[in-house]
PDB file of C-alpha atoms in Angstrom:
ATOM      1  CA  UNK A1417       0.000   0.000   0.000  1.00 68.00           C
ATOM      2  CA  UNK A1418       1.412   3.380  -0.996  1.00 79.00           C
ATOM      3  CA  UNK A1419       1.654   6.155   1.545  1.00 86.00           C
ATOM      4  CA  UNK A1420      -1.056   8.795   1.229  1.00 89.00           C
ATOM      5  CA  UNK A1421      -1.029  12.573   1.557  1.00 88.00           C
ATOM      6  CA  UNK A1422      -2.586  12.767   5.026  1.00 90.00           C
ATOM      7  CA  UNK A1423      -2.635  10.786   8.235  1.00 90.00           C
ATOM      8  CA  UNK A1424      -6.391  10.336   7.830  1.00 92.00           C
ATOM      9  CA  UNK A1425      -5.955   8.441   4.559  1.00 92.00           C
ATOM     10  CA  UNK A1426      -3.163   6.286   5.984  1.00 92.00           C
ATOM     11  CA  UNK A1427      -5.285   5.504   9.036  1.00 92.00           C
ATOM     12  CA  UNK A1428      -8.313   4.676   6.863  1.00 93.00           C
ATOM     13  CA  UNK A1429      -6.502   2.141   4.691  1.00 93.00           C
ATOM     14  CA  UNK A1430      -4.660   0.667   7.677  1.00 94.00           C
ATOM     15  CA  UNK A1431      -7.886   0.155   9.628  1.00 94.00           C
ATOM     16  CA  UNK A1432      -9.662  -1.369   6.617  1.00 93.00           C
ATOM     17  CA  UNK A1433      -6.810  -3.790   5.909  1.00 94.00           C
ATOM     18  CA  UNK A1434      -6.645  -4.939   9.542  1.00 94.00           C
ATOM     19  CA  UNK A1435     -10.430  -5.228   9.711  1.00 94.00           C
ATOM     20  CA  UNK A1436     -10.476  -7.325   6.525  1.00 93.00           C
ATOM     21  CA  UNK A1437      -7.933  -9.704   8.033  1.00 93.00           C
ATOM     22  CA  UNK A1438     -10.242 -10.191  11.032  1.00 93.00           C
ATOM     23  CA  UNK A1439     -13.214 -10.738   8.731  1.00 91.00           C
ATOM     24  CA  UNK A1440     -11.363 -13.377   6.696  1.00 90.00           C
ATOM     25  CA  UNK A1441     -10.342 -15.285   9.817  1.00 89.00           C
ATOM     26  CA  UNK A1442     -13.675 -14.836  11.598  1.00 88.00           C
ATOM     27  CA  UNK A1443     -15.906 -15.916   8.688  1.00 86.00           C
ATOM     28  CA  UNK A1444     -13.469 -18.389   7.110  1.00 86.00           C
ATOM     29  CA  UNK A1445     -13.568 -16.665   3.718  1.00 87.00           C
ATOM     30  CA  UNK A1446     -11.815 -18.031   0.655  1.00 86.00           C
ATOM     31  CA  UNK A1447     -10.071 -15.575  -1.680  1.00 87.00           C
ATOM     32  CA  UNK A1448      -7.845 -18.020  -3.560  1.00 88.00           C
ATOM     33  CA  UNK A1449      -7.371 -17.343  -7.274  1.00 89.00           C
ATOM     34  CA  UNK A1450      -4.885 -18.819  -9.772  1.00 91.00           C
ATOM     35  CA  UNK A1451      -1.457 -17.239  -9.656  1.00 93.00           C
ATOM     36  CA  UNK A1452      -1.730 -16.374 -13.358  1.00 94.00           C
ATOM     37  CA  UNK A1453      -4.809 -14.258 -12.601  1.00 93.00           C
ATOM     38  CA  UNK A1454      -2.952 -12.603  -9.751  1.00 93.00           C
ATOM     39  CA  UNK A1455      -0.119 -11.652 -12.110  1.00 94.00           C
ATOM     40  CA  UNK A1456      -2.668 -10.196 -14.502  1.00 94.00           C
ATOM     41  CA  UNK A1457      -4.196  -8.181 -11.660  1.00 93.00           C
ATOM     42  CA  UNK A1458      -0.790  -6.743 -10.810  1.00 93.00           C
ATOM     43  CA  UNK A1459      -0.310  -5.761 -14.437  1.00 93.00           C
ATOM     44  CA  UNK A1460      -3.740  -4.109 -14.601  1.00 91.00           C
ATOM     45  CA  UNK A1461      -3.106  -2.235 -11.346  1.00 90.00           C
ATOM     46  CA  UNK A1462      -0.278  -0.307 -13.006  1.00 89.00           C
ATOM     47  CA  UNK A1463      -2.606   1.232 -15.577  1.00 89.00           C
ATOM     48  CA  UNK A1464      -3.755   4.822 -15.277  1.00 87.00           C
ATOM     49  CA  UNK A1465      -6.971   5.297 -13.249  1.00 85.00           C
ATOM     50  CA  UNK A1466      -6.972   1.604 -12.394  1.00 88.00           C
ATOM     51  CA  UNK A1467      -8.800   2.308  -9.131  1.00 87.00           C
ATOM     52  CA  UNK A1468     -11.902   3.630 -10.889  1.00 84.00           C
ATOM     53  CA  UNK A1469     -11.698   2.171 -14.409  1.00 87.00           C
ATOM     54  CA  UNK A1470      -9.691  -1.032 -13.985  1.00 90.00           C
ATOM     55  CA  UNK A1471     -11.139  -4.520 -13.727  1.00 92.00           C
ATOM     56  CA  UNK A1472      -9.524  -7.302 -11.760  1.00 93.00           C
ATOM     57  CA  UNK A1473      -9.977 -11.023 -11.386  1.00 93.00           C
ATOM     58  CA  UNK A1474     -11.745 -11.767  -8.115  1.00 91.00           C
ATOM     59  CA  UNK A1475     -13.827 -14.560  -6.637  1.00 88.00           C
ATOM     60  CA  UNK A1476     -17.560 -14.079  -6.909  1.00 82.00           C
ATOM     61  CA  UNK A1477     -18.104 -16.752  -4.289  1.00 79.00           C
ATOM     62  CA  UNK A1478     -15.753 -16.297  -1.336  1.00 80.00           C
ATOM     63  CA  UNK A1479     -18.185 -17.482   1.327  1.00 74.00           C
ATOM     64  CA  UNK A1480     -17.934 -21.022   2.738  1.00 70.00           C
ATOM     65  CA  UNK A1481     -19.556 -23.581   0.441  1.00 69.00           C
ATOM     66  CA  UNK A1482     -22.343 -24.540   2.838  1.00 66.00           C
ATOM     67  CA  UNK A1483     -23.316 -20.886   3.371  1.00 64.00           C
ATOM     68  CA  UNK A1484     -23.211 -20.155  -0.376  1.00 62.00           C
ATOM     69  CA  UNK A1485     -25.370 -23.143  -1.284  1.00 61.00           C
ATOM     70  CA  UNK A1486     -27.903 -22.206   1.366  1.00 63.00           C
ATOM     71  CA  UNK A1487     -27.984 -18.631   0.054  1.00 56.00           C
ATOM     72  CA  UNK A1488     -28.526 -19.812  -3.525  1.00 56.00           C
ATOM     73  CA  UNK A1489     -31.287 -22.177  -2.434  1.00 54.00           C
ATOM     74  CA  UNK A1490     -33.120 -19.465  -0.508  1.00 55.00           C
ATOM     75  CA  UNK A1491     -32.767 -17.056  -3.440  1.00 51.00           C
ATOM     76  CA  UNK A1492     -34.099 -19.622  -5.925  1.00 50.00           C
ATOM     77  CA  UNK A1493     -30.800 -20.234  -7.745  1.00 47.00           C
ATOM     78  CA  UNK A1494     -29.657 -23.679  -8.796  1.00 48.00           C
ATOM     79  CA  UNK A1495     -25.984 -24.343  -7.944  1.00 46.00           C
ATOM     80  CA  UNK A1496     -23.857 -24.989 -11.007  1.00 46.00           C
ATOM     81  CA  UNK A1497     -20.633 -26.831 -10.278  1.00 44.00           C
ATOM     82  CA  UNK A1498     -19.246 -25.905 -13.694  1.00 42.00           C
ATOM     83  CA  UNK A1499     -19.725 -22.192 -13.124  1.00 49.00           C
ATOM     84  CA  UNK A1500     -16.316 -20.470 -12.793  1.00 58.00           C
ATOM     85  CA  UNK A1501     -15.645 -19.046  -9.358  1.00 79.00           C
ATOM     86  CA  UNK A1502     -13.711 -15.986 -10.547  1.00 86.00           C
ATOM     87  CA  UNK A1503     -14.658 -13.118 -12.799  1.00 88.00           C
ATOM     88  CA  UNK A1504     -13.491  -9.649 -13.789  1.00 91.00           C
ATOM     89  CA  UNK A1505     -14.782  -7.008 -11.387  1.00 91.00           C
ATOM     90  CA  UNK A1506     -14.117  -3.372 -10.657  1.00 90.00           C
ATOM     91  CA  UNK A1507     -12.784  -2.205  -7.306  1.00 90.00           C
ATOM     92  CA  UNK A1508     -16.223  -0.800  -6.478  1.00 89.00           C
ATOM     93  CA  UNK A1509     -17.881  -4.158  -7.209  1.00 90.00           C
ATOM     94  CA  UNK A1510     -15.294  -5.985  -5.092  1.00 90.00           C
ATOM     95  CA  UNK A1511     -15.788  -3.668  -2.131  1.00 90.00           C
ATOM     96  CA  UNK A1512     -19.523  -2.879  -2.374  1.00 88.00           C
ATOM     97  CA  UNK A1513     -20.764  -6.118  -3.969  1.00 86.00           C
ATOM     98  CA  UNK A1514     -23.516  -6.859  -6.458  1.00 80.00           C
ATOM     99  CA  UNK A1515     -26.386  -9.296  -6.897  1.00 77.00           C
ATOM    100  CA  UNK A1516     -24.021 -12.288  -7.177  1.00 73.00           C
ATOM    101  CA  UNK A1517     -21.987 -11.810  -4.013  1.00 76.00           C
ATOM    102  CA  UNK A1518     -21.737  -9.492  -0.998  1.00 82.00           C
ATOM    103  CA  UNK A1519     -18.914  -6.981  -1.038  1.00 87.00           C
ATOM    104  CA  UNK A1520     -16.025  -6.716   1.362  1.00 90.00           C
ATOM    105  CA  UNK A1521     -17.308  -3.543   3.028  1.00 91.00           C
ATOM    106  CA  UNK A1522     -20.722  -5.060   3.910  1.00 90.00           C
ATOM    107  CA  UNK A1523     -18.847  -8.053   5.309  1.00 90.00           C
ATOM    108  CA  UNK A1524     -16.819  -5.671   7.489  1.00 92.00           C
ATOM    109  CA  UNK A1525     -19.964  -3.973   8.763  1.00 92.00           C
ATOM    110  CA  UNK A1526     -21.548  -7.339   9.518  1.00 91.00           C
ATOM    111  CA  UNK A1527     -18.429  -8.385  11.424  1.00 91.00           C
ATOM    112  CA  UNK A1528     -18.583  -5.211  13.529  1.00 92.00           C
ATOM    113  CA  UNK A1529     -22.202  -6.034  14.387  1.00 90.00           C
ATOM    114  CA  UNK A1530     -21.190  -9.608  15.163  1.00 89.00           C
ATOM    115  CA  UNK A1531     -18.484  -8.628  17.702  1.00 89.00           C
ATOM    116  CA  UNK A1532     -20.671  -5.921  19.275  1.00 90.00           C
ATOM    117  CA  UNK A1533     -18.601  -2.868  18.409  1.00 89.00           C
ATOM    118  CA  UNK A1534     -19.529   0.164  20.540  1.00 91.00           C
ATOM    119  CA  UNK A1535     -21.057   3.248  18.936  1.00 90.00           C
ATOM    120  CA  UNK A1536     -18.060   5.564  19.437  1.00 92.00           C
ATOM    121  CA  UNK A1537     -15.588   3.229  17.763  1.00 91.00           C
ATOM    122  CA  UNK A1538     -18.149   2.243  15.132  1.00 92.00           C
ATOM    123  CA  UNK A1539     -18.627   5.875  14.051  1.00 92.00           C
ATOM    124  CA  UNK A1540     -14.878   6.266  13.489  1.00 92.00           C
ATOM    125  CA  UNK A1541     -14.606   3.010  11.543  1.00 93.00           C
ATOM    126  CA  UNK A1542     -17.686   3.862   9.442  1.00 93.00           C
ATOM    127  CA  UNK A1543     -16.017   7.130   8.471  1.00 94.00           C
ATOM    128  CA  UNK A1544     -12.996   5.172   7.203  1.00 94.00           C
ATOM    129  CA  UNK A1545     -15.175   2.642   5.368  1.00 94.00           C
ATOM    130  CA  UNK A1546     -17.229   5.379   3.688  1.00 93.00           C
ATOM    131  CA  UNK A1547     -14.034   7.109   2.575  1.00 93.00           C
ATOM    132  CA  UNK A1548     -12.663   3.921   0.994  1.00 93.00           C
ATOM    133  CA  UNK A1549     -15.978   3.303  -0.780  1.00 92.00           C
ATOM    134  CA  UNK A1550     -16.032   6.870  -2.150  1.00 92.00           C
ATOM    135  CA  UNK A1551     -12.471   6.444  -3.415  1.00 91.00           C
ATOM    136  CA  UNK A1552     -13.400   3.133  -5.089  1.00 90.00           C
ATOM    137  CA  UNK A1553     -16.497   4.596  -6.762  1.00 89.00           C
ATOM    138  CA  UNK A1554     -14.488   7.441  -8.208  1.00 88.00           C
ATOM    139  CA  UNK A1555     -16.310  10.079  -6.174  1.00 91.00           C
ATOM    140  CA  UNK A1556     -12.947  11.150  -4.745  1.00 90.00           C
ATOM    141  CA  UNK A1557      -9.697  11.472  -6.645  1.00 90.00           C
ATOM    142  CA  UNK A1558      -6.722   9.319  -5.810  1.00 90.00           C
ATOM    143  CA  UNK A1559      -3.466  11.104  -4.913  1.00 90.00           C
ATOM    144  CA  UNK A1560      -2.055  10.056  -8.304  1.00 90.00           C
ATOM    145  CA  UNK A1561      -4.998  11.596 -10.166  1.00 91.00           C
ATOM    146  CA  UNK A1562      -4.760  14.763  -8.114  1.00 92.00           C
ATOM    147  CA  UNK A1563      -1.003  15.082  -8.727  1.00 93.00           C
ATOM    148  CA  UNK A1564      -1.419  14.587 -12.476  1.00 92.00           C
ATOM    149  CA  UNK A1565      -4.138  17.224 -12.558  1.00 92.00           C
ATOM    150  CA  UNK A1566      -2.013  19.635 -10.544  1.00 93.00           C
ATOM    151  CA  UNK A1567       0.999  19.271 -12.846  1.00 93.00           C
ATOM    152  CA  UNK A1568      -0.964  19.415 -16.112  1.00 92.00           C
ATOM    153  CA  UNK A1569      -2.817  22.551 -14.987  1.00 92.00           C
ATOM    154  CA  UNK A1570       0.356  24.298 -13.781  1.00 93.00           C
ATOM    155  CA  UNK A1571       1.103  27.464 -15.797  1.00 92.00           C
ATOM    156  CA  UNK A1572       4.745  26.422 -16.402  1.00 92.00           C
ATOM    157  CA  UNK A1573       3.845  23.004 -17.812  1.00 90.00           C
ATOM    158  CA  UNK A1574       4.381  22.956 -21.600  1.00 91.00           C
ATOM    159  CA  UNK A1575       2.346  19.808 -22.380  1.00 88.00           C
ATOM    160  CA  UNK A1576       5.578  17.979 -23.308  1.00 89.00           C
ATOM    161  CA  UNK A1577       5.530  15.279 -20.568  1.00 87.00           C
ATOM    162  CA  UNK A1578       8.352  17.067 -18.757  1.00 90.00           C
ATOM    163  CA  UNK A1579       7.679  18.331 -15.243  1.00 91.00           C
ATOM    164  CA  UNK A1580       9.389  21.714 -14.751  1.00 91.00           C
ATOM    165  CA  UNK A1581      11.206  22.441 -11.513  1.00 93.00           C
ATOM    166  CA  UNK A1582       8.704  25.139 -10.560  1.00 93.00           C
ATOM    167  CA  UNK A1583       5.781  22.711 -10.895  1.00 93.00           C
ATOM    168  CA  UNK A1584       7.584  20.071  -8.832  1.00 93.00           C
ATOM    169  CA  UNK A1585       8.349  22.625  -6.116  1.00 94.00           C
ATOM    170  CA  UNK A1586       4.760  23.896  -6.005  1.00 93.00           C
ATOM    171  CA  UNK A1587       3.479  20.316  -5.897  1.00 93.00           C
ATOM    172  CA  UNK A1588       5.641  19.452  -2.887  1.00 94.00           C
ATOM    173  CA  UNK A1589       4.601  22.615  -1.066  1.00 94.00           C
ATOM    174  CA  UNK A1590       0.926  21.907  -1.798  1.00 93.00           C
ATOM    175  CA  UNK A1591       1.284  18.351  -0.481  1.00 92.00           C
ATOM    176  CA  UNK A1592       2.927  19.707   2.658  1.00 91.00           C
ATOM    177  CA  UNK A1593       0.087  22.149   3.296  1.00 92.00           C
ATOM    178  CA  UNK A1594      -2.545  19.454   2.780  1.00 91.00           C
ATOM    179  CA  UNK A1595      -0.705  16.905   4.905  1.00 90.00           C
ATOM    180  CA  UNK A1596      -0.293  19.381   7.779  1.00 89.00           C
ATOM    181  CA  UNK A1597      -3.965  20.320   7.654  1.00 89.00           C
ATOM    182  CA  UNK A1598      -3.276  23.923   6.647  1.00 90.00           C
ATOM    183  CA  UNK A1599      -5.197  23.644   3.381  1.00 90.00           C
ATOM    184  CA  UNK A1600      -8.362  21.734   2.503  1.00 90.00           C
ATOM    185  CA  UNK A1601      -8.475  19.355  -0.447  1.00 90.00           C
ATOM    186  CA  UNK A1602     -12.071  18.191  -1.000  1.00 91.00           C
ATOM    187  CA  UNK A1603     -11.122  16.551  -4.324  1.00 91.00           C
ATOM    188  CA  UNK A1604      -9.114  13.944  -2.402  1.00 90.00           C
ATOM    189  CA  UNK A1605     -10.578  13.998   1.116  1.00 90.00           C
ATOM    190  CA  UNK A1606     -14.213  14.917   0.497  1.00 89.00           C
ATOM    191  CA  UNK A1607     -15.894  16.359   3.574  1.00 89.00           C
ATOM    192  CA  UNK A1608     -13.246  15.004   5.925  1.00 88.00           C
ATOM    193  CA  UNK A1609     -11.378  17.803   7.675  1.00 86.00           C
ATOM    194  CA  UNK A1610      -7.739  17.305   8.619  1.00 87.00           C
ATOM    195  CA  UNK A1611      -6.834  19.041  11.900  1.00 88.00           C
ATOM    196  CA  UNK A1612      -3.825  21.290  11.643  1.00 86.00           C
ATOM    197  CA  UNK A1613      -0.641  19.546  12.723  1.00 81.00           C
ATOM    198  CA  UNK A1614       1.413  21.707  15.082  1.00 78.00           C
ATOM    199  CA  UNK A1615       5.169  21.466  15.080  1.00 75.00           C
ATOM    200  CA  UNK A1616       6.819  19.542  17.888  1.00 70.00           C
ATOM    201  CA  UNK A1617       7.957  21.731  20.779  1.00 66.00           C
ATOM    202  CA  UNK A1618      11.283  21.659  22.561  1.00 62.00           C
ATOM    203  CA  UNK A1619      10.711  19.939  25.929  1.00 58.00           C
ATOM    204  CA  UNK A1620      13.482  22.029  27.503  1.00 55.00           C
ATOM    205  CA  UNK A1621      11.922  25.302  26.362  1.00 60.00           C
ATOM    206  CA  UNK A1622       9.664  26.198  29.254  1.00 52.00           C
ATOM    207  CA  UNK A1623       7.987  29.044  27.367  1.00 57.00           C
ATOM    208  CA  UNK A1624       6.790  26.752  24.566  1.00 56.00           C
ATOM    209  CA  UNK A1625       5.373  24.066  26.858  1.00 53.00           C
ATOM    210  CA  UNK A1626       3.711  26.184  29.528  1.00 54.00           C
ATOM    211  CA  UNK A1627       1.631  29.298  29.034  1.00 54.00           C
ATOM    212  CA  UNK A1628       2.272  30.488  32.577  1.00 54.00           C
ATOM    213  CA  UNK A1629       5.955  31.187  32.858  1.00 49.00           C
ATOM    214  CA  UNK A1630       5.969  30.858  36.636  1.00 54.00           C
ATOM    215  CA  UNK A1631       5.205  27.127  36.631  1.00 65.00           C
ATOM    216  CA  UNK A1632       7.612  26.278  39.413  1.00 72.00           C
ATOM    217  CA  UNK A1633       6.772  22.574  39.437  1.00 71.00           C
ATOM    218  CA  UNK A1634       7.317  22.207  35.694  1.00 71.00           C
ATOM    219  CA  UNK A1635      10.545  24.173  35.925  1.00 74.00           C
ATOM    220  CA  UNK A1636      11.750  21.844  38.664  1.00 77.00           C
ATOM    221  CA  UNK A1637      11.067  18.827  36.436  1.00 76.00           C
ATOM    222  CA  UNK A1638      12.945  20.490  33.587  1.00 77.00           C
ATOM    223  CA  UNK A1639      15.950  21.233  35.789  1.00 82.00           C
ATOM    224  CA  UNK A1640      15.966  17.651  37.008  1.00 85.00           C
ATOM    225  CA  UNK A1641      15.869  16.323  33.427  1.00 84.00           C
ATOM    226  CA  UNK A1642      18.708  18.626  32.378  1.00 87.00           C
ATOM    227  CA  UNK A1643      20.809  17.633  35.393  1.00 88.00           C
ATOM    228  CA  UNK A1644      20.272  13.948  34.674  1.00 89.00           C
ATOM    229  CA  UNK A1645      21.294  14.436  31.032  1.00 89.00           C
ATOM    230  CA  UNK A1646      24.450  16.297  32.113  1.00 91.00           C
ATOM    231  CA  UNK A1647      25.371  13.528  34.555  1.00 92.00           C
ATOM    232  CA  UNK A1648      24.910  10.860  31.891  1.00 92.00           C
ATOM    233  CA  UNK A1649      27.126  12.728  29.435  1.00 92.00           C
ATOM    234  CA  UNK A1650      29.806  13.304  32.067  1.00 94.00           C
ATOM    235  CA  UNK A1651      29.766   9.615  32.972  1.00 93.00           C
ATOM    236  CA  UNK A1652      30.181   8.632  29.323  1.00 93.00           C
ATOM    237  CA  UNK A1653      33.095  11.054  28.904  1.00 94.00           C
ATOM    238  CA  UNK A1654      34.827   9.705  32.010  1.00 94.00           C
ATOM    239  CA  UNK A1655      34.353   6.122  30.830  1.00 94.00           C
ATOM    240  CA  UNK A1656      35.838   6.919  27.417  1.00 94.00           C
ATOM    241  CA  UNK A1657      38.793   8.695  29.081  1.00 94.00           C
ATOM    242  CA  UNK A1658      39.411   5.694  31.353  1.00 94.00           C
ATOM    243  CA  UNK A1659      39.371   3.272  28.418  1.00 93.00           C
ATOM    244  CA  UNK A1660      41.781   5.496  26.462  1.00 94.00           C
ATOM    245  CA  UNK A1661      44.163   5.703  29.428  1.00 93.00           C
ATOM    246  CA  UNK A1662      44.149   1.903  29.799  1.00 94.00           C
ATOM    247  CA  UNK A1663      44.911   1.432  26.119  1.00 93.00           C
ATOM    248  CA  UNK A1664      47.790   3.924  26.275  1.00 93.00           C
ATOM    249  CA  UNK A1665      49.256   2.141  29.315  1.00 93.00           C
ATOM    250  CA  UNK A1666      48.997  -1.222  27.565  1.00 93.00           C
ATOM    251  CA  UNK A1667      50.727   0.180  24.496  1.00 93.00           C
ATOM    252  CA  UNK A1668      53.565   1.583  26.592  1.00 93.00           C
ATOM    253  CA  UNK A1669      54.058  -1.776  28.342  1.00 93.00           C
ATOM    254  CA  UNK A1670      54.365  -3.513  25.003  1.00 92.00           C
ATOM    255  CA  UNK A1671      56.993  -1.033  23.846  1.00 92.00           C
ATOM    256  CA  UNK A1672      59.031  -1.384  27.043  1.00 92.00           C
ATOM    257  CA  UNK A1673      58.880  -5.173  26.841  1.00 91.00           C
ATOM    258  CA  UNK A1674      60.070  -5.115  23.247  1.00 91.00           C
ATOM    259  CA  UNK A1675      62.990  -2.793  24.059  1.00 91.00           C
ATOM    260  CA  UNK A1676      64.099  -5.030  26.942  1.00 90.00           C
ATOM    261  CA  UNK A1677      64.117  -8.107  24.704  1.00 88.00           C
ATOM    262  CA  UNK A1678      66.293  -6.344  22.128  1.00 88.00           C
ATOM    263  CA  UNK A1679      68.707  -5.079  24.794  1.00 88.00           C
ATOM    264  CA  UNK A1680      69.033  -8.580  26.271  1.00 88.00           C
ATOM    265  CA  UNK A1681      69.770  -9.963  22.833  1.00 86.00           C
ATOM    266  CA  UNK A1682      72.464  -7.339  22.210  1.00 86.00           C
ATOM    267  CA  UNK A1683      74.138  -8.113  25.580  1.00 86.00           C
ATOM    268  CA  UNK A1684      74.088 -11.807  24.818  1.00 84.00           C
ATOM    269  CA  UNK A1685      75.632 -11.258  21.384  1.00 85.00           C
ATOM    270  CA  UNK A1686      78.462  -9.100  22.828  1.00 84.00           C
ATOM    271  CA  UNK A1687      79.298 -11.732  25.423  1.00 82.00           C
ATOM    272  CA  UNK A1688      79.204 -14.736  23.111  1.00 83.00           C
ATOM    273  CA  UNK A1689      80.305 -13.072  19.916  1.00 77.00           C
ATOM    274  CA  UNK A1690      77.276 -14.437  18.130  1.00 75.00           C
ATOM    275  CA  UNK A1691      75.549 -12.530  15.416  1.00 73.00           C
ATOM    276  CA  UNK A1692      72.265 -10.814  16.355  1.00 66.00           C
ATOM    277  CA  UNK A1693      69.116 -12.657  15.338  1.00 63.00           C
ATOM    278  CA  UNK A1694      67.380 -11.147  12.295  1.00 59.00           C
ATOM    279  CA  UNK A1695      63.950 -11.684  13.884  1.00 56.00           C
ATOM    280  CA  UNK A1696      63.758  -8.094  15.157  1.00 51.00           C
ATOM    281  CA  UNK A1697      65.455  -4.876  14.198  1.00 51.00           C
ATOM    282  CA  UNK A1698      65.147  -1.292  15.458  1.00 49.00           C
ATOM    283  CA  UNK A1699      63.087   1.102  13.381  1.00 45.00           C
ATOM    284  CA  UNK A1700      62.405   4.784  14.093  1.00 47.00           C
ATOM    285  CA  UNK A1701      58.889   5.628  15.237  1.00 49.00           C
ATOM    286  CA  UNK A1702      57.948   9.008  13.713  1.00 44.00           C
ATOM    287  CA  UNK A1703      54.872   9.388  15.935  1.00 47.00           C
ATOM    288  CA  UNK A1704      56.408   8.847  19.362  1.00 45.00           C
ATOM    289  CA  UNK A1705      60.047   9.779  18.663  1.00 48.00           C
ATOM    290  CA  UNK A1706      61.345   6.482  19.956  1.00 45.00           C
ATOM    291  CA  UNK A1707      62.540   3.266  18.437  1.00 45.00           C
ATOM    292  CA  UNK A1708      60.109   0.472  17.805  1.00 44.00           C
ATOM    293  CA  UNK A1709      60.951  -2.887  16.372  1.00 43.00           C
ATOM    294  CA  UNK A1710      59.394  -4.983  13.634  1.00 45.00           C
ATOM    295  CA  UNK A1711      60.486  -8.229  12.006  1.00 46.00           C
ATOM    296  CA  UNK A1712      62.495  -7.707   8.825  1.00 45.00           C
ATOM    297  CA  UNK A1713      61.956  -9.426   5.553  1.00 42.00           C
ATOM    298  CA  UNK A1714      63.774 -12.737   5.409  1.00 44.00           C
ATOM    299  CA  UNK A1715      65.758 -13.693   2.354  1.00 43.00           C
ATOM    300  CA  UNK A1716      66.016 -17.288   1.329  1.00 45.00           C
ATOM    301  CA  UNK A1717      69.529 -18.741   1.859  1.00 49.00           C
ATOM    302  CA  UNK A1718      71.192 -20.328  -1.197  1.00 49.00           C
ATOM    303  CA  UNK A1719      70.853 -24.109  -1.387  1.00 49.00           C
ATOM    304  CA  UNK A1720      73.807 -26.180  -0.111  1.00 50.00           C
ATOM    305  CA  UNK A1721      76.231 -27.370  -2.760  1.00 49.00           C
ATOM    306  CA  UNK A1722      75.905 -31.066  -3.426  1.00 49.00           C
ATOM    307  CA  UNK A1723      78.989 -33.037  -4.369  1.00 48.00           C
ATOM    308  CA  UNK A1724      78.592 -35.254  -7.374  1.00 46.00           C
ATOM    309  CA  UNK A1725      79.162 -38.963  -6.747  1.00 45.00           C
ATOM    310  CA  UNK A1726      81.174 -41.262  -8.998  1.00 46.00           C
ATOM    311  CA  UNK A1727      79.151 -43.553 -11.166  1.00 47.00           C
ATOM    312  CA  UNK A1728      80.549 -46.733  -9.596  1.00 46.00           C
ATOM    313  CA  UNK A1729      79.033 -45.816  -6.211  1.00 42.00           C
ATOM    314  CA  UNK A1730      75.475 -46.275  -7.433  1.00 38.00           C
TER     315      UNK A1730
END
């Protein structure tokens, strides 16, 4: 589901989707269709004005078999086992229903009656359901239709399928005003009014959170929160300083240990006259101004000369 312009639209589609999942589980509905038909539905959904003009493969009998047969018998219909269970339908027919099957929205309303939904919650959900139905019927424009209309009617648009920068900027600003509730858009929202969204306030700014500036209790809470934040930051700084000091001490110990090993090797070589081992060698350390040591590159010694043997020794 694509994100909409306003929180009301996002809430409406979210509530309807969750409610449909409860209806499917509660009434044991069957919406299975062949995967090839599903692929065709996805292809049709990408067409322009697919919400109002498109037709999609959908089951015309998604009720349990026993309930469907009983409904056909009461209505005077004779069940036909060879009748296909899927057919092309519009979004309005899928949601509202027709003479062959009930729609998804009536099923949602029946489910709300079944679980005993209270009147306050029911009024909010009915508002969302009515909005979705109006969007499916084409009474309200989709955000894509509204955006296309806005761009094509912009004075800087040259009818060449290229959106100028000025039109893109004005479109984004218009979407911002509508999303924040600062401008009405009855073409998309109908009679639904979006309350103006106020910017978030700084919790540490006492003047923006309290109209009376002498709120001593609120000021005390603010001071306590600031003091706690300062203490946490100071503790983190001290911990980082302690870890850095430990790492520096460990590095210095390694350097001292390495110098002592080299000095012991030099003393041993002077006493015995042996050549120093090529495993370590002093190298200047440009960062610390002292000598550090690293193993040199070893060169392979030439192979030992092998004396040739006389032929009669073989």
